mmCIF file with all atom_site columns, C-alpha atoms in Angstrom:
data_model
loop_
_atom_site.group_PDB
_atom_site.id
_atom_site.type_symbol
_atom_site.label_atom_id
_atom_site.label_alt_id
_atom_site.label_comp_id
_atom_site.label_asym_id
_atom_site.label_entity_id
_atom_site.label_seq_id
_atom_site.pdbx_PDB_ins_code
_atom_site.Cartn_x
_atom_site.Cartn_y
_atom_site.Cartn_z
_atom_site.occupancy
_atom_site.B_iso_or_equiv
_atom_site.pdbx_formal_charge
_atom_site.auth_seq_id
_atom_site.auth_comp_id
_atom_site.auth_asym_id
_atom_site.auth_atom_id
_atom_site.pdbx_PDB_model_num
ATOM 1   C CA . MET U 1 1   ? 101.212 94.451  108.880 1.00 80.00 ? 1   MET U CA 1
ATOM 2   C CA . GLU U 1 2   ? 103.033 97.652  109.772 1.00 77.00 ? 2   GLU U CA 1
ATOM 3   C CA . SER U 1 3   ? 103.969 96.323  113.204 1.00 83.00 ? 3   SER U CA 1
ATOM 4   C CA . LEU U 1 4   ? 105.454 93.235  111.534 1.00 82.00 ? 4   LEU U CA 1
ATOM 5   C CA . ILE U 1 5   ? 107.633 95.435  109.301 1.00 76.00 ? 5   ILE U CA 1
ATOM 6   C CA . ASN U 1 6   ? 108.788 97.471  112.308 1.00 76.00 ? 6   ASN U CA 1
ATOM 7   C CA . PHE U 1 7   ? 109.604 94.270  114.201 1.00 79.00 ? 7   PHE U CA 1
ATOM 8   C CA . VAL U 1 8   ? 111.717 92.886  111.334 1.00 76.00 ? 8   VAL U CA 1
ATOM 9   C CA . GLU U 1 9   ? 113.549 96.206  110.929 1.00 73.00 ? 9   GLU U CA 1
ATOM 10  C CA . SER U 1 10  ? 114.369 96.442  114.622 1.00 72.00 ? 10  SER U CA 1
ATOM 11  C CA . GLU U 1 11  ? 115.508 92.816  114.927 1.00 73.00 ? 11  GLU U CA 1
ATOM 12  C CA . PHE U 1 12  ? 117.548 92.189  111.798 1.00 72.00 ? 12  PHE U CA 1
ATOM 13  C CA . ILE U 1 13  ? 118.969 95.530  110.705 1.00 71.00 ? 13  ILE U CA 1
ATOM 14  C CA . SER U 1 14  ? 121.995 96.627  112.695 1.00 70.00 ? 14  SER U CA 1
ATOM 15  C CA . ARG U 1 15  ? 121.831 100.291 113.611 1.00 72.00 ? 15  ARG U CA 1
ATOM 16  C CA . LYS U 1 16  ? 125.130 102.162 113.564 1.00 78.00 ? 16  LYS U CA 1
ATOM 17  C CA . ASP U 1 17  ? 125.604 105.188 115.777 1.00 81.00 ? 17  ASP U CA 1
ATOM 18  C CA . PHE U 1 18  ? 126.374 108.174 113.589 1.00 88.00 ? 18  PHE U CA 1
ATOM 19  C CA . PRO U 1 19  ? 126.395 111.801 114.739 1.00 91.00 ? 19  PRO U CA 1
ATOM 20  C CA . GLU U 1 20  ? 123.288 113.898 114.229 1.00 93.00 ? 20  GLU U CA 1
ATOM 21  C CA . PHE U 1 21  ? 123.420 115.998 111.082 1.00 94.00 ? 21  PHE U CA 1
ATOM 22  C CA . SER U 1 22  ? 120.894 117.821 108.933 1.00 94.00 ? 22  SER U CA 1
ATOM 23  C CA . ALA U 1 23  ? 120.587 119.738 105.678 1.00 95.00 ? 23  ALA U CA 1
ATOM 24  C CA . GLY U 1 24  ? 123.230 122.401 105.223 1.00 94.00 ? 24  GLY U CA 1
ATOM 25  C CA . ASP U 1 25  ? 125.917 120.566 107.178 1.00 95.00 ? 25  ASP U CA 1
ATOM 26  C CA . THR U 1 26  ? 129.220 119.744 105.497 1.00 96.00 ? 26  THR U CA 1
ATOM 27  C CA . ILE U 1 27  ? 130.122 116.143 106.262 1.00 97.00 ? 27  ILE U CA 1
ATOM 28  C CA . THR U 1 28  ? 132.664 113.527 105.248 1.00 97.00 ? 28  THR U CA 1
ATOM 29  C CA . VAL U 1 29  ? 131.393 110.003 104.675 1.00 96.00 ? 29  VAL U CA 1
ATOM 30  C CA . TYR U 1 30  ? 133.902 107.141 104.764 1.00 97.00 ? 30  TYR U CA 1
ATOM 31  C CA . TYR U 1 31  ? 132.756 104.005 102.980 1.00 95.00 ? 31  TYR U CA 1
ATOM 32  C CA . GLU U 1 32  ? 134.291 100.744 101.845 1.00 95.00 ? 32  GLU U CA 1
ATOM 33  C CA . ILE U 1 33  ? 134.785 99.876  98.182  1.00 95.00 ? 33  ILE U CA 1
ATOM 34  C CA . LYS U 1 34  ? 135.465 96.347  96.985  1.00 94.00 ? 34  LYS U CA 1
ATOM 35  C CA . GLU U 1 35  ? 137.530 95.971  93.846  1.00 92.00 ? 35  GLU U CA 1
ATOM 36  C CA . GLY U 1 36  ? 137.927 92.282  93.098  1.00 93.00 ? 36  GLY U CA 1
ATOM 37  C CA . GLU U 1 37  ? 139.604 90.734  96.146  1.00 94.00 ? 37  GLU U CA 1
ATOM 38  C CA . LYS U 1 38  ? 140.773 94.038  97.647  1.00 95.00 ? 38  LYS U CA 1
ATOM 39  C CA . THR U 1 39  ? 138.812 96.473  99.764  1.00 95.00 ? 39  THR U CA 1
ATOM 40  C CA . ARG U 1 40  ? 139.704 100.089 100.376 1.00 95.00 ? 40  ARG U CA 1
ATOM 41  C CA . THR U 1 41  ? 138.175 103.054 102.147 1.00 96.00 ? 41  THR U CA 1
ATOM 42  C CA . GLN U 1 42  ? 137.072 106.058 100.133 1.00 96.00 ? 42  GLN U CA 1
ATOM 43  C CA . PHE U 1 43  ? 135.587 109.294 101.398 1.00 96.00 ? 43  PHE U CA 1
ATOM 44  C CA . PHE U 1 44  ? 132.999 111.689 99.990  1.00 96.00 ? 44  PHE U CA 1
ATOM 45  C CA . ARG U 1 45  ? 132.953 115.230 101.422 1.00 97.00 ? 45  ARG U CA 1
ATOM 46  C CA . GLY U 1 46  ? 130.116 117.591 100.625 1.00 96.00 ? 46  GLY U CA 1
ATOM 47  C CA . VAL U 1 47  ? 127.023 119.463 101.759 1.00 96.00 ? 47  VAL U CA 1
ATOM 48  C CA . VAL U 1 48  ? 123.954 117.532 102.908 1.00 96.00 ? 48  VAL U CA 1
ATOM 49  C CA . ILE U 1 49  ? 121.118 118.417 100.538 1.00 96.00 ? 49  ILE U CA 1
ATOM 50  C CA . GLN U 1 50  ? 118.422 116.356 102.244 1.00 96.00 ? 50  GLN U CA 1
ATOM 51  C CA . ARG U 1 51  ? 117.584 113.571 104.659 1.00 95.00 ? 51  ARG U CA 1
ATOM 52  C CA . ARG U 1 52  ? 114.571 111.489 103.798 1.00 95.00 ? 52  ARG U CA 1
ATOM 53  C CA . GLY U 1 53  ? 112.734 108.484 105.142 1.00 91.00 ? 53  GLY U CA 1
ATOM 54  C CA . SER U 1 54  ? 112.846 107.032 108.629 1.00 84.00 ? 54  SER U CA 1
ATOM 55  C CA . GLY U 1 55  ? 114.073 103.928 110.354 1.00 78.00 ? 55  GLY U CA 1
ATOM 56  C CA . ALA U 1 56  ? 115.759 101.354 108.175 1.00 78.00 ? 56  ALA U CA 1
ATOM 57  C CA . THR U 1 57  ? 114.916 103.114 104.924 1.00 85.00 ? 57  THR U CA 1
ATOM 58  C CA . GLU U 1 58  ? 116.422 106.493 105.803 1.00 90.00 ? 58  GLU U CA 1
ATOM 59  C CA . THR U 1 59  ? 118.743 108.040 103.222 1.00 95.00 ? 59  THR U CA 1
ATOM 60  C CA . PHE U 1 60  ? 120.713 111.250 102.875 1.00 96.00 ? 60  PHE U CA 1
ATOM 61  C CA . THR U 1 61  ? 121.981 113.062 99.792  1.00 97.00 ? 61  THR U CA 1
ATOM 62  C CA . ILE U 1 62  ? 125.347 114.792 99.646  1.00 97.00 ? 62  ILE U CA 1
ATOM 63  C CA . ARG U 1 63  ? 126.468 117.259 96.969  1.00 96.00 ? 63  ARG U CA 1
ATOM 64  C CA . LYS U 1 64  ? 130.032 118.253 96.197  1.00 95.00 ? 64  LYS U CA 1
ATOM 65  C CA . MET U 1 65  ? 131.752 120.132 93.430  1.00 92.00 ? 65  MET U CA 1
ATOM 66  C CA . SER U 1 66  ? 134.291 118.158 91.432  1.00 91.00 ? 66  SER U CA 1
ATOM 67  C CA . GLY U 1 67  ? 135.983 120.823 89.366  1.00 89.00 ? 67  GLY U CA 1
ATOM 68  C CA . THR U 1 68  ? 133.092 122.659 87.728  1.00 88.00 ? 68  THR U CA 1
ATOM 69  C CA . VAL U 1 69  ? 130.725 119.688 87.817  1.00 92.00 ? 69  VAL U CA 1
ATOM 70  C CA . GLY U 1 70  ? 128.331 119.092 90.700  1.00 92.00 ? 70  GLY U CA 1
ATOM 71  C CA . VAL U 1 71  ? 128.262 115.500 91.952  1.00 95.00 ? 71  VAL U CA 1
ATOM 72  C CA . GLU U 1 72  ? 125.493 114.155 94.174  1.00 96.00 ? 72  GLU U CA 1
ATOM 73  C CA . ARG U 1 73  ? 125.436 110.828 95.925  1.00 96.00 ? 73  ARG U CA 1
ATOM 74  C CA . ILE U 1 74  ? 122.663 109.182 97.924  1.00 97.00 ? 74  ILE U CA 1
ATOM 75  C CA . PHE U 1 75  ? 123.680 107.070 100.924 1.00 95.00 ? 75  PHE U CA 1
ATOM 76  C CA . PRO U 1 76  ? 121.343 104.746 102.846 1.00 94.00 ? 76  PRO U CA 1
ATOM 77  C CA . ILE U 1 77  ? 121.967 105.293 106.564 1.00 91.00 ? 77  ILE U CA 1
ATOM 78  C CA . ASN U 1 78  ? 122.094 101.510 107.136 1.00 88.00 ? 78  ASN U CA 1
ATOM 79  C CA . MET U 1 79  ? 124.483 100.718 104.264 1.00 89.00 ? 79  MET U CA 1
ATOM 80  C CA . PRO U 1 80  ? 126.887 98.016  105.505 1.00 89.00 ? 80  PRO U CA 1
ATOM 81  C CA . ALA U 1 81  ? 129.804 99.642  103.659 1.00 92.00 ? 81  ALA U CA 1
ATOM 82  C CA . LEU U 1 82  ? 129.467 102.901 105.643 1.00 93.00 ? 82  LEU U CA 1
ATOM 83  C CA . GLN U 1 83  ? 132.300 103.102 108.142 1.00 93.00 ? 83  GLN U CA 1
ATOM 84  C CA . LYS U 1 84  ? 131.987 106.536 109.722 1.00 94.00 ? 84  LYS U CA 1
ATOM 85  C CA . ILE U 1 85  ? 130.570 110.011 109.253 1.00 95.00 ? 85  ILE U CA 1
ATOM 86  C CA . GLU U 1 86  ? 132.435 113.140 110.316 1.00 96.00 ? 86  GLU U CA 1
ATOM 87  C CA . ILE U 1 87  ? 130.800 116.533 110.617 1.00 95.00 ? 87  ILE U CA 1
ATOM 88  C CA . ASN U 1 88  ? 133.123 119.238 109.279 1.00 95.00 ? 88  ASN U CA 1
ATOM 89  C CA . LYS U 1 89  ? 130.815 122.285 109.523 1.00 94.00 ? 89  LYS U CA 1
ATOM 90  C CA . ARG U 1 90  ? 127.313 122.908 110.787 1.00 96.00 ? 90  ARG U CA 1
ATOM 91  C CA . GLY U 1 91  ? 125.312 125.008 108.350 1.00 95.00 ? 91  GLY U CA 1
ATOM 92  C CA . LYS U 1 92  ? 122.439 127.386 109.017 1.00 95.00 ? 92  LYS U CA 1
ATOM 93  C CA . VAL U 1 93  ? 119.667 126.870 106.469 1.00 94.00 ? 93  VAL U CA 1
ATOM 94  C CA . ARG U 1 94  ? 115.962 127.528 106.723 1.00 94.00 ? 94  ARG U CA 1
ATOM 95  C CA . ARG U 1 95  ? 114.738 124.483 104.841 1.00 93.00 ? 95  ARG U CA 1
ATOM 96  C CA . ALA U 1 96  ? 114.951 120.723 105.309 1.00 94.00 ? 96  ALA U CA 1
ATOM 97  C CA . ARG U 1 97  ? 115.669 120.091 101.632 1.00 95.00 ? 97  ARG U CA 1
ATOM 98  C CA . ILE U 1 98  ? 117.914 122.630 99.969  1.00 95.00 ? 98  ILE U CA 1
ATOM 99  C CA . PHE U 1 99  ? 117.481 121.756 96.302  1.00 95.00 ? 99  PHE U CA 1
ATOM 100 C CA . TYR U 1 100 ? 117.880 125.441 95.412  1.00 94.00 ? 100 TYR U CA 1
ATOM 101 C CA . PHE U 1 101 ? 121.556 124.940 96.278  1.00 93.00 ? 101 PHE U CA 1
ATOM 102 C CA . ARG U 1 102 ? 122.036 123.182 92.931  1.00 92.00 ? 102 ARG U CA 1
ATOM 103 C CA . GLY U 1 103 ? 121.465 126.394 91.004  1.00 92.00 ? 103 GLY U CA 1
ATOM 104 C CA . LEU U 1 104 ? 123.810 128.581 93.053  1.00 90.00 ? 104 LEU U CA 1
ATOM 105 C CA . THR U 1 105 ? 127.376 129.367 92.018  1.00 86.00 ? 105 THR U CA 1
ATOM 106 C CA . GLY U 1 106 ? 130.221 131.405 93.444  1.00 87.00 ? 106 GLY U CA 1
ATOM 107 C CA . LYS U 1 107 ? 129.723 133.316 96.687  1.00 92.00 ? 107 LYS U CA 1
ATOM 108 C CA . LYS U 1 108 ? 125.983 132.662 96.629  1.00 92.00 ? 108 LYS U CA 1
ATOM 109 C CA . ALA U 1 109 ? 126.695 128.958 97.090  1.00 88.00 ? 109 ALA U CA 1
ATOM 110 C CA . ARG U 1 110 ? 128.124 129.548 100.552 1.00 91.00 ? 110 ARG U CA 1
ATOM 111 C CA . ILE U 1 111 ? 126.201 128.396 103.597 1.00 93.00 ? 111 ILE U CA 1
ATOM 112 C CA . LYS U 1 112 ? 126.528 130.331 106.842 1.00 94.00 ? 112 LYS U CA 1
ATOM 113 C CA . GLU U 1 113 ? 128.264 128.365 109.537 1.00 93.00 ? 113 GLU U CA 1
ATOM 114 C CA . VAL U 1 114 ? 126.729 127.882 112.977 1.00 91.00 ? 114 VAL U CA 1
ATOM 115 C CA . ARG U 1 115 ? 129.318 128.285 115.712 1.00 84.00 ? 115 ARG U CA 1
ATOM 116 C CA . SER U 1 116 ? 128.583 126.159 118.736 1.00 69.00 ? 116 SER U CA 1
#
């Protein structure tokens, strides 16, 4: 049964080539929004909180601050509306899922940048 699921995922789901990123990275995601007949591109820039899943069901969560309110959005990696992903900064964190980041404010909410 599992091999059948893997076969269907590999055959029918188109895989887009996005750059490698992980938790702690600051990325910009460009995605398409349909409003009635019109479509436009919108972007969401924030810190990657987590990546979860594998294959066709992989998702990633991004968190940004909008004023004083934290906004999180979950994107499926195979979402047809995703156009491109840009990596703005590579972050150095010691965990794969940085949920503790939600409780940090001010200077504590900074993530060290990895220079490459």
